[in-house]
PDB file of C-alpha atoms and ligand atoms in Angstrom:
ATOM      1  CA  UNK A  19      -7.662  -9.573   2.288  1.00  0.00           C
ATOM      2  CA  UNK A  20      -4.767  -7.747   1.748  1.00  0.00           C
ATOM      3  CA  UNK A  21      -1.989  -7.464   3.951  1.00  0.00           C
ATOM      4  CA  UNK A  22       1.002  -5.427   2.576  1.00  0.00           C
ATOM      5  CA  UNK A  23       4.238  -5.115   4.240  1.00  0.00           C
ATOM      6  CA  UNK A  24       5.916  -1.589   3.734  1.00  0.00           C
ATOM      7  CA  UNK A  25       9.299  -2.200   5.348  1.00  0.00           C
ATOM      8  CA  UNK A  26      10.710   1.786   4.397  1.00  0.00           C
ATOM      9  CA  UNK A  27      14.100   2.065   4.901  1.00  0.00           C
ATOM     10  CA  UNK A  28      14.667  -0.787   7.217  1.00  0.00           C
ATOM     11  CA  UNK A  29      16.518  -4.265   7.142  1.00  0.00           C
ATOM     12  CA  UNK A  30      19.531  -5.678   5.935  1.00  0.00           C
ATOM     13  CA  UNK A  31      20.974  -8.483   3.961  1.00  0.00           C
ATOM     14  CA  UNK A  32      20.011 -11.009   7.219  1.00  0.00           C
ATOM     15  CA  UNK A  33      16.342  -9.514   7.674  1.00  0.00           C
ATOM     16  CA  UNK A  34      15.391 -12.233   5.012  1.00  0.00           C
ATOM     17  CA  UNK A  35      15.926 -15.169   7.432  1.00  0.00           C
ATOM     18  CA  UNK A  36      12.869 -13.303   8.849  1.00  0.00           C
ATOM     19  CA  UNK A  37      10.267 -14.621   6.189  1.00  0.00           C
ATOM     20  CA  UNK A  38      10.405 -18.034   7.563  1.00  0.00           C
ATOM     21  CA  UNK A  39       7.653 -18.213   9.193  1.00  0.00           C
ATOM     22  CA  UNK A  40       5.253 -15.381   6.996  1.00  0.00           C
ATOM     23  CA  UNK A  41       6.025 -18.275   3.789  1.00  0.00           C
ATOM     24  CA  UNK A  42       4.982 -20.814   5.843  1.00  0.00           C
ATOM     25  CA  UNK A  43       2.200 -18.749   7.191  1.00  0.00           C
ATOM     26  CA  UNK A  44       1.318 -17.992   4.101  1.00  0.00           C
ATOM     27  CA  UNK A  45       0.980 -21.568   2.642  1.00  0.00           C
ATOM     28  CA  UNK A  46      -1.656 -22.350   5.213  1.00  0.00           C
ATOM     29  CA  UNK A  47      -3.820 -19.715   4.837  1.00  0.00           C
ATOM     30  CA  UNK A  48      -3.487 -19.330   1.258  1.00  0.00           C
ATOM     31  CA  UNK A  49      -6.896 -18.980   0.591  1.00  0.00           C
ATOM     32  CA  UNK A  50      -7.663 -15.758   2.232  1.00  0.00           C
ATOM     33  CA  UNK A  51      -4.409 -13.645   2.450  1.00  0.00           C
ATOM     34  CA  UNK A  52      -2.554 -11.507  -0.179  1.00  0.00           C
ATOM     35  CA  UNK A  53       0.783 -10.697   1.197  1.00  0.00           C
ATOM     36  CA  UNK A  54       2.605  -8.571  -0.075  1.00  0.00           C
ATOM     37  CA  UNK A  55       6.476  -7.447   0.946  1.00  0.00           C
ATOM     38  CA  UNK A  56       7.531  -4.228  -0.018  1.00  0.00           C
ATOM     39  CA  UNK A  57      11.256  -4.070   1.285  1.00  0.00           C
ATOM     40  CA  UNK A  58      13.356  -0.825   0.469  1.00  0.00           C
ATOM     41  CA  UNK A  59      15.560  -1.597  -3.398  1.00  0.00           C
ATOM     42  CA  UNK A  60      18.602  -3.108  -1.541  1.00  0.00           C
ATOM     43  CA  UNK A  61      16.698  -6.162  -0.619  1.00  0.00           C
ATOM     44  CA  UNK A  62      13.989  -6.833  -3.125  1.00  0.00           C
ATOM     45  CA  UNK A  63      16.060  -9.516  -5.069  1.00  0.00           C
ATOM     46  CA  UNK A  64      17.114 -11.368  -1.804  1.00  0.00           C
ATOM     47  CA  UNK A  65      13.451 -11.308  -0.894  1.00  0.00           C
ATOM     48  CA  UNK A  66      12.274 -12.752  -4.110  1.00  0.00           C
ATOM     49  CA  UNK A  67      14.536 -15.312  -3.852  1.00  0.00           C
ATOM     50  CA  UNK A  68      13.474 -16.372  -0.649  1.00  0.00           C
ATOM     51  CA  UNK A  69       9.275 -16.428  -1.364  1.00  0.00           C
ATOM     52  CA  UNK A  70       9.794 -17.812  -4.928  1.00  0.00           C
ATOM     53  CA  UNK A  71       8.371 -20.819  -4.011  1.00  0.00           C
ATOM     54  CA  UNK A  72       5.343 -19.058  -1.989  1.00  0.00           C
ATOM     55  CA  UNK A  73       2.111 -17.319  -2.457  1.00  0.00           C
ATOM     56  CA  UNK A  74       3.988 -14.029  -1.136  1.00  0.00           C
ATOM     57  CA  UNK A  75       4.290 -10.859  -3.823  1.00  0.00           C
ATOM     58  CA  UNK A  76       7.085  -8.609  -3.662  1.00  0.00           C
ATOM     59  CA  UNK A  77       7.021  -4.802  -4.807  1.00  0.00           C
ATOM     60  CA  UNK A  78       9.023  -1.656  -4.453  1.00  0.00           C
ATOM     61  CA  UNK A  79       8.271   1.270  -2.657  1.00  0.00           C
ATOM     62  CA  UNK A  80       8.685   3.892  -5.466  1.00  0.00           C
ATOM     63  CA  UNK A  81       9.689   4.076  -8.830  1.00  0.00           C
ATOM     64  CA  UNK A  82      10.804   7.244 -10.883  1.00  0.00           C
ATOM     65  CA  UNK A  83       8.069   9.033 -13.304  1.00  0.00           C
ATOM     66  CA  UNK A  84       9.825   7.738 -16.767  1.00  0.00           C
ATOM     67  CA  UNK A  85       9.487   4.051 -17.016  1.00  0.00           C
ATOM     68  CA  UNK A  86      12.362   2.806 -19.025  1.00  0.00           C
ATOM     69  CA  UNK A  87      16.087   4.280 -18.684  1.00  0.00           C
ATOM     70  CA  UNK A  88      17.887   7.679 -18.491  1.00  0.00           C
ATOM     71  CA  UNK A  89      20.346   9.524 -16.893  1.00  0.00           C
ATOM     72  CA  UNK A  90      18.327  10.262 -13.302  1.00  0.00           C
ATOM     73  CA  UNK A  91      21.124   9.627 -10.679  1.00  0.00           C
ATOM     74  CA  UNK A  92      19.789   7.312  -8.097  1.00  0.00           C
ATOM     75  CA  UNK A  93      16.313   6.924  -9.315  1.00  0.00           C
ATOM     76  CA  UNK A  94      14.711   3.416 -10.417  1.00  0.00           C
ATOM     77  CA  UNK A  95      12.454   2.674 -13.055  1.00  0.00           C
ATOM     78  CA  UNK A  96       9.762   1.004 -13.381  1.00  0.00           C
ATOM     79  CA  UNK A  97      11.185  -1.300 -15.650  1.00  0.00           C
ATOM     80  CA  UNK A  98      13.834  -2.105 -13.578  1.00  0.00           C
ATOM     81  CA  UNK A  99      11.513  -3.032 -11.039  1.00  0.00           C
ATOM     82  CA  UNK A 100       9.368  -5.568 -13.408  1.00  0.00           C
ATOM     83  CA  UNK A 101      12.892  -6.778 -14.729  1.00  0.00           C
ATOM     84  CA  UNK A 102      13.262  -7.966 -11.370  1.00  0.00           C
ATOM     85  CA  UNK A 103      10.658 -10.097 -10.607  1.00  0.00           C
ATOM     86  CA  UNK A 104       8.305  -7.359  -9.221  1.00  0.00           C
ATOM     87  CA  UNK A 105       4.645  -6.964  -9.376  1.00  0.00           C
ATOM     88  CA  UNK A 106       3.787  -4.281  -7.506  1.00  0.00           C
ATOM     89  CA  UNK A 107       4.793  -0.645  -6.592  1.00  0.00           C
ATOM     90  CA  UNK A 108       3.569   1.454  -3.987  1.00  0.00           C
ATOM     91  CA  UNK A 109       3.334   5.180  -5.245  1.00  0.00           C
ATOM     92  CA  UNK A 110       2.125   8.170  -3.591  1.00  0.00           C
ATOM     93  CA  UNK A 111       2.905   7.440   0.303  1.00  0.00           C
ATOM     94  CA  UNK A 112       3.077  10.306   1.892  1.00  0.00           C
ATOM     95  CA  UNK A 113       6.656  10.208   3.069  1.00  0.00           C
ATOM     96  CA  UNK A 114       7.557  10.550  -0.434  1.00  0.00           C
ATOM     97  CA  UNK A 115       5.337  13.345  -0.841  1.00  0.00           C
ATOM     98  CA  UNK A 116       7.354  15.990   0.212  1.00  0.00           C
ATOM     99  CA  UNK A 117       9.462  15.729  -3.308  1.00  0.00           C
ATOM    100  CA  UNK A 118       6.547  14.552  -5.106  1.00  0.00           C
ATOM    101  CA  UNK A 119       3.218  16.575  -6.033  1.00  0.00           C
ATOM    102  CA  UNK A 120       0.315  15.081  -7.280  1.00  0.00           C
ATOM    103  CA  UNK A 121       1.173  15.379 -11.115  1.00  0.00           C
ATOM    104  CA  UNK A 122       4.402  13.732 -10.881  1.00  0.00           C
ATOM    105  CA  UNK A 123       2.411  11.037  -8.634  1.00  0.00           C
ATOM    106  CA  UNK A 124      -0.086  10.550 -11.778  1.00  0.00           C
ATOM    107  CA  UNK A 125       3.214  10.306 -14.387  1.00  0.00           C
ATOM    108  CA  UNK A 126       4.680   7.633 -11.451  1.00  0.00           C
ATOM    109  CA  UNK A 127       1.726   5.579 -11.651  1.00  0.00           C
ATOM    110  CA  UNK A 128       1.810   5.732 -15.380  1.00  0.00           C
ATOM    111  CA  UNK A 129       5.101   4.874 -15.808  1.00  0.00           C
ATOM    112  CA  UNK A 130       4.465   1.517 -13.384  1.00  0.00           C
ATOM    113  CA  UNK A 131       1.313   0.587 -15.444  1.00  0.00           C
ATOM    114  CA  UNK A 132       3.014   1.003 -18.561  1.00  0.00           C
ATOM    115  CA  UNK A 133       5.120  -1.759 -17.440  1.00  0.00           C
ATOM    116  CA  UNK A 134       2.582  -3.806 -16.069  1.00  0.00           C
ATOM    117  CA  UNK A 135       3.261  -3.046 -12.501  1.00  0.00           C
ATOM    118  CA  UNK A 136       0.427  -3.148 -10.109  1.00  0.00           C
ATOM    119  CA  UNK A 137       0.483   0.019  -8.371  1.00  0.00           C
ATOM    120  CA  UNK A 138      -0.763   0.770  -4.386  1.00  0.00           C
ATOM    121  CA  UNK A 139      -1.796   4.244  -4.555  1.00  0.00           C
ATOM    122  CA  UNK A 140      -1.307   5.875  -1.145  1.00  0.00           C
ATOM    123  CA  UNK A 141      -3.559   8.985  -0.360  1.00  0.00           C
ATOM    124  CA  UNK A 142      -4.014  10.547   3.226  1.00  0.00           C
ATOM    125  CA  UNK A 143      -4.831  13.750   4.646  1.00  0.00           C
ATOM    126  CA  UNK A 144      -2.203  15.269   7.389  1.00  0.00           C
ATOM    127  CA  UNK A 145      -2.994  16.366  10.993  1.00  0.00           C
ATOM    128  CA  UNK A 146      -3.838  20.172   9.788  1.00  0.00           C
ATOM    129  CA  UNK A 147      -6.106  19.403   7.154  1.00  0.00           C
ATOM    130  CA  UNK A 148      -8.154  17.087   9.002  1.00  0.00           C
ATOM    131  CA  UNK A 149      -8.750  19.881  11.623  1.00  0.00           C
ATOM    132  CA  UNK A 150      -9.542  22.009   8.818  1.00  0.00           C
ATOM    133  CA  UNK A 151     -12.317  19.692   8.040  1.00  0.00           C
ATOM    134  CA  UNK A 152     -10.283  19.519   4.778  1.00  0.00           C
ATOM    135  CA  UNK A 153      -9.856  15.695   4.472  1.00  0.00           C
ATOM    136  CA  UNK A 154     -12.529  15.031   1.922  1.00  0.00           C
ATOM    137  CA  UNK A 155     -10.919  18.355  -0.895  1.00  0.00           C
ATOM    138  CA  UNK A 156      -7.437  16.749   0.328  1.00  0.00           C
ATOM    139  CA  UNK A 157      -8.466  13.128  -0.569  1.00  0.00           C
ATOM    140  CA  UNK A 158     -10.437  13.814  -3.910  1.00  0.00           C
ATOM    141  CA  UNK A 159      -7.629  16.182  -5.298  1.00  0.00           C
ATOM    142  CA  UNK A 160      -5.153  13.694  -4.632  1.00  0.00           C
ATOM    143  CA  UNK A 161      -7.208  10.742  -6.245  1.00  0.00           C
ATOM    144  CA  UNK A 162      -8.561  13.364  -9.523  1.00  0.00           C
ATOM    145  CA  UNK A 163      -4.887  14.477 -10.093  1.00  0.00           C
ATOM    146  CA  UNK A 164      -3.057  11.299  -9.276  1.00  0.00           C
ATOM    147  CA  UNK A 165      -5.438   9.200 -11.659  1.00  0.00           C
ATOM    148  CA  UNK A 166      -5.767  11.868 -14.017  1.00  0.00           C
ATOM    149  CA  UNK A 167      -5.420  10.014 -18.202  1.00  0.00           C
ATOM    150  CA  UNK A 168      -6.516   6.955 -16.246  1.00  0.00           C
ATOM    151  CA  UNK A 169      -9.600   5.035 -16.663  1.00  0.00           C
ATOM    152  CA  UNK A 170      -9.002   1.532 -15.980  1.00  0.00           C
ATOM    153  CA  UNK A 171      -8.163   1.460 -12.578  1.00  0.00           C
ATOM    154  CA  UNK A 172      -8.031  -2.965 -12.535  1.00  0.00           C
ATOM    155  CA  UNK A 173      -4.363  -2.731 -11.779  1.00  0.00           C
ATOM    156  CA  UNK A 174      -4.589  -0.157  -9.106  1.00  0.00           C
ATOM    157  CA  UNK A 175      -5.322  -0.701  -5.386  1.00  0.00           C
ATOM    158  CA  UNK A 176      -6.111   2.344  -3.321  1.00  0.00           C
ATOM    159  CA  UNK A 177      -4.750   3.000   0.065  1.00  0.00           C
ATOM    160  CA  UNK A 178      -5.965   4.788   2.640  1.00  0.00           C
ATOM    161  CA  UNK A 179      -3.222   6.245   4.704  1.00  0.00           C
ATOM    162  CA  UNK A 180      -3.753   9.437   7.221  1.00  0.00           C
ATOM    163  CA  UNK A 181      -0.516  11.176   7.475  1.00  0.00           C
ATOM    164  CA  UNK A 182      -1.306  11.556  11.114  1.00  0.00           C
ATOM    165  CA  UNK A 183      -1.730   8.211  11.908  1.00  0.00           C
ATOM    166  CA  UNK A 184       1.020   6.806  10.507  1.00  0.00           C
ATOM    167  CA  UNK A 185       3.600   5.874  13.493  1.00  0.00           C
ATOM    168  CA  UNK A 186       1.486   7.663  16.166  1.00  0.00           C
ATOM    169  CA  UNK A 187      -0.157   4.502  17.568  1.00  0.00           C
ATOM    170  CA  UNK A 188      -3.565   6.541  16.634  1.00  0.00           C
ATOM    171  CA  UNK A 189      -6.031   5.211  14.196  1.00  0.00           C
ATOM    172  CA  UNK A 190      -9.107   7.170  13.187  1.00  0.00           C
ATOM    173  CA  UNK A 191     -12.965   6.942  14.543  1.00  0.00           C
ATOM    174  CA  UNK A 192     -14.771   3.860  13.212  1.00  0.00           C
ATOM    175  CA  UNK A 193     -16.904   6.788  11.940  1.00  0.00           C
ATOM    176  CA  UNK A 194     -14.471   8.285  10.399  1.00  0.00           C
ATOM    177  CA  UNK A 195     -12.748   6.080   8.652  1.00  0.00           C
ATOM    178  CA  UNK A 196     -16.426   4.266   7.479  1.00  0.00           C
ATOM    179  CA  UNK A 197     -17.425   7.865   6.126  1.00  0.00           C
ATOM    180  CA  UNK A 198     -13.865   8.214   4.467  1.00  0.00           C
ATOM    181  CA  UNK A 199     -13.228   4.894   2.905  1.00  0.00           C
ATOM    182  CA  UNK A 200     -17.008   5.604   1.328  1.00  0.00           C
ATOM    183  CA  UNK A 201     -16.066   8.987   0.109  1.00  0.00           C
ATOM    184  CA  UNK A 202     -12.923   7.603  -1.806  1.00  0.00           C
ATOM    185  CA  UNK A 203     -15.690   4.866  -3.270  1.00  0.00           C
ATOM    186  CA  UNK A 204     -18.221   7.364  -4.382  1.00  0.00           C
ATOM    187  CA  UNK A 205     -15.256   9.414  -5.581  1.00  0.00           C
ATOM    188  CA  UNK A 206     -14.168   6.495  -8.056  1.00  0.00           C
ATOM    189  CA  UNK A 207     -17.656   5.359  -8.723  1.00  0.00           C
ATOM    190  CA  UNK A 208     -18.357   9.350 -10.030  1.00  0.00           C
ATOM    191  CA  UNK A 209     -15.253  10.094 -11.835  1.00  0.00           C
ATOM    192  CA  UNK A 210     -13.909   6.846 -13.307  1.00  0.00           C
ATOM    193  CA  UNK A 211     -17.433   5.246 -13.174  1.00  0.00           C
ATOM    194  CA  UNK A 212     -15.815   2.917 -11.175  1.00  0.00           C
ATOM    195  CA  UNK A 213     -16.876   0.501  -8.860  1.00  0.00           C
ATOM    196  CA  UNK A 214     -14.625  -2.296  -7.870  1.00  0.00           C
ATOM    197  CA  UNK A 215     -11.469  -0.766  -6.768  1.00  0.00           C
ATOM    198  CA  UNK A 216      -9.908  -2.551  -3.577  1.00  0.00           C
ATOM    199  CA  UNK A 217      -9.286  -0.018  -0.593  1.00  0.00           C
ATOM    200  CA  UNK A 218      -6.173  -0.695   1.790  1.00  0.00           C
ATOM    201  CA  UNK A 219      -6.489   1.169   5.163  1.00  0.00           C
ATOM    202  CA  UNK A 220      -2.976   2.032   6.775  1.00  0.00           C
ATOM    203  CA  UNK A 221      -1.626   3.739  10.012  1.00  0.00           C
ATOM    204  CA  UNK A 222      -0.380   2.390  13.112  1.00  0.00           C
ATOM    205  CA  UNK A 223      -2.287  -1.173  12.439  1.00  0.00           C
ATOM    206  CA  UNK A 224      -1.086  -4.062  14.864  1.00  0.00           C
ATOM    207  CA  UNK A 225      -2.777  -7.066  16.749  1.00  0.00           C
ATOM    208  CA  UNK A 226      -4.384  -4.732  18.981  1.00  0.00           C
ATOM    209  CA  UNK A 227      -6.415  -2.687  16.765  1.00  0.00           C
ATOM    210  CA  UNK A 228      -7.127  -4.554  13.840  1.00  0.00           C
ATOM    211  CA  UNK A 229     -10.086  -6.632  14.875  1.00  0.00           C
ATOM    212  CA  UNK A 230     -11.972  -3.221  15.050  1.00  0.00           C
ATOM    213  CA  UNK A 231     -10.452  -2.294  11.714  1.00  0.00           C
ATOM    214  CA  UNK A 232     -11.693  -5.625  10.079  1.00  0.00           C
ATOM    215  CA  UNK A 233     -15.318  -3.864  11.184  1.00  0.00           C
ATOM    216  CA  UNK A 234     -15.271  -1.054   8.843  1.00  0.00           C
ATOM    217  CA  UNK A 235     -17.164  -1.875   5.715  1.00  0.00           C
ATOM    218  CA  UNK A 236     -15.217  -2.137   2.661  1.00  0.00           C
ATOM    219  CA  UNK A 237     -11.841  -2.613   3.426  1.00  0.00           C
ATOM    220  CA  UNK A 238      -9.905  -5.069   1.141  1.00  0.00           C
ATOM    221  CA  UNK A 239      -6.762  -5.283   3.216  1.00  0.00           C
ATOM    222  CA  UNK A 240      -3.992  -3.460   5.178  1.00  0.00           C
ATOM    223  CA  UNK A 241      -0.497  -1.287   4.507  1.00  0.00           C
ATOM    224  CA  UNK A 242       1.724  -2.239   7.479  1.00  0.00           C
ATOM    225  CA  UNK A 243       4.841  -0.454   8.244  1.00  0.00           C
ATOM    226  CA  UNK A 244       6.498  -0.755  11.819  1.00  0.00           C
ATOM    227  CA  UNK A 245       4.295  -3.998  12.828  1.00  0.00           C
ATOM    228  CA  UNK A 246       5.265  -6.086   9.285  1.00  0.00           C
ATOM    229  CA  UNK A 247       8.616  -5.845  10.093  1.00  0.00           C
ATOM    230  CA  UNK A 248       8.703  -8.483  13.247  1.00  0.00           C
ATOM    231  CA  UNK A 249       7.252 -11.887  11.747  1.00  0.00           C
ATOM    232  CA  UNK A 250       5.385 -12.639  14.489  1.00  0.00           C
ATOM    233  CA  UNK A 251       3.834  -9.470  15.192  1.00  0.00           C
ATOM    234  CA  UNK A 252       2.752  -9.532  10.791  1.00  0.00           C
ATOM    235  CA  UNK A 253       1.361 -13.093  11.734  1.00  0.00           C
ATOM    236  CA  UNK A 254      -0.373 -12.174  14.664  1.00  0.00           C
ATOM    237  CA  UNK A 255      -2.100  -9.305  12.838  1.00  0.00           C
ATOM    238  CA  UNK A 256      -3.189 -11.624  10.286  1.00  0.00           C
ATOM    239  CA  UNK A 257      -4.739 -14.419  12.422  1.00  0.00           C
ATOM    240  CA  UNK A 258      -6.326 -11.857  14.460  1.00  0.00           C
ATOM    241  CA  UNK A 259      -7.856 -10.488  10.953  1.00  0.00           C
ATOM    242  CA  UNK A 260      -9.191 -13.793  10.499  1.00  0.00           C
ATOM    243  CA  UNK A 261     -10.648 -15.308  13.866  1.00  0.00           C
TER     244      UNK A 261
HETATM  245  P1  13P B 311       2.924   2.285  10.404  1.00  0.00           P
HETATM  246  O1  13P B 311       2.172   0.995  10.278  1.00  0.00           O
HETATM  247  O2  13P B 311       4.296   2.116  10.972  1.00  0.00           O
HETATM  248  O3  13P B 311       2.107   3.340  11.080  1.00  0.00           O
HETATM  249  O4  13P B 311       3.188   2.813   8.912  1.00  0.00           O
HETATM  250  C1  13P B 311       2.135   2.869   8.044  1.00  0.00           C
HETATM  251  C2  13P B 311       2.664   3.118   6.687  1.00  0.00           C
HETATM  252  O5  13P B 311       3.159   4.199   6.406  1.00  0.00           O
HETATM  253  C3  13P B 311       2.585   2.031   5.718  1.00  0.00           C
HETATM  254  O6  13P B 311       2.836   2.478   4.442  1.00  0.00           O
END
């Protein structure tokens, strides 16, 4: 299982002392966890530092559409990002969407893969579209277009985030998310003939809910925001995934 910690634009230079007990977590358990932290640019390095000698990854939370350098004023590369220790990127959440559509998404995850970056692909429908009944259009134009010139999809893990559920404290149906996490399958299995992609789930996860979320068939893992950023809380989501 995956558990990925998207820390946005929080922390600062003393949030590290917070990994303490997540590395040591993480030595335990080794076996069955992937974690992941994802802190904003600032703090990547200090983070790396501190899990070198760990099972934890560290990636960024963006990267800018060309992958080496140029003259883009306060944009980041993907390069930059491996050149740091990196190994993953998460591209496509929807709080970035609002300045990026889905082509420059699909040039993003091109530029990360180009430098060997594994990328966390976020899709997610918002509130409106899901009343529409528009999730599944939403979801497979966001997956065709973002992937689009891609066919080997072995460095790219899929998550599953509805816009409306992220921060709200509301998660979706066990129905819906079952029917949902199998329509992104069948998507990949019919376009990219593609069957073993690993599926994140994220919104709103914590120690309450994620016992029913371990239910749904088919998830690989979670993309935590609020919860991963208190160590204890990220730990108590992961035992609870577990016993
Ligand atoms: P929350 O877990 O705070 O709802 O955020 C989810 C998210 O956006 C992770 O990328």
């Amino acid at each position: 299982m995956y558990f990925v910690a998207n820390w946005k634009m929080f922390g600062s230079i003393k949030s590290v002392n917070s990994l303490k007990k997540v590395i040591s977590y993480s030595k335990i358990k080794k076996r069955k966890l992937n974690i992941i932290y994802c802190p904003p640019y600032t703090l990547i390095k200090s983070f790396l530092d501190k899990t070198k000698n760990s099972n934890i990854k560290i990636g960024a939370q963006d990267c800018h559409s060309h992958s080496k350098y140029g003259p883009f004023t306060g944009a980041v590369s993907s390069k930059m990002i491996k050149d740091l220790g990196c190994e993953f990127v998460i591209i496509g959440h929807s709080e970035t969407r609002t300045i990026n559509n889905n082509k420059k998404i699909n040039l993003k995850i091109q530029a990360a893969l180009s430098e060997k970056l594994n990328v966390i692909f976020c899709i997610g429908e918002k509130l409106i579209e899901k009343k529409n009944n528009k999730t599944k259009s939403v979801l497979k134009k966001q997956l065709l277009e973002g992937l689009k010139n891609i066919n080997n999809l072995n460095n790219i893990i899929i998550a599953y985030e509805p816009v409306w559920s992220i921060g709200s404290g509301i998660i979706p149906t066990q129905n819906d998310l079952t029917k949902n996490i199998k329509f992104i399958k069948d998507t990949l299995k019919i376009s990219k003939n593609n069957t073993k992609s690993k599926i994140l789930y994220g919104g709103s996860v914590n120690p309450k809910n994620i016992k029913n979320l371990m239910r749904i068939n088919n998830i690989n893992g979670f993309l935590i925001g609020g919860a991963s950023t208190n160590e204890k809380i990220f730990i108590d989501i992961m035992k609870k995934s577990i016993n």
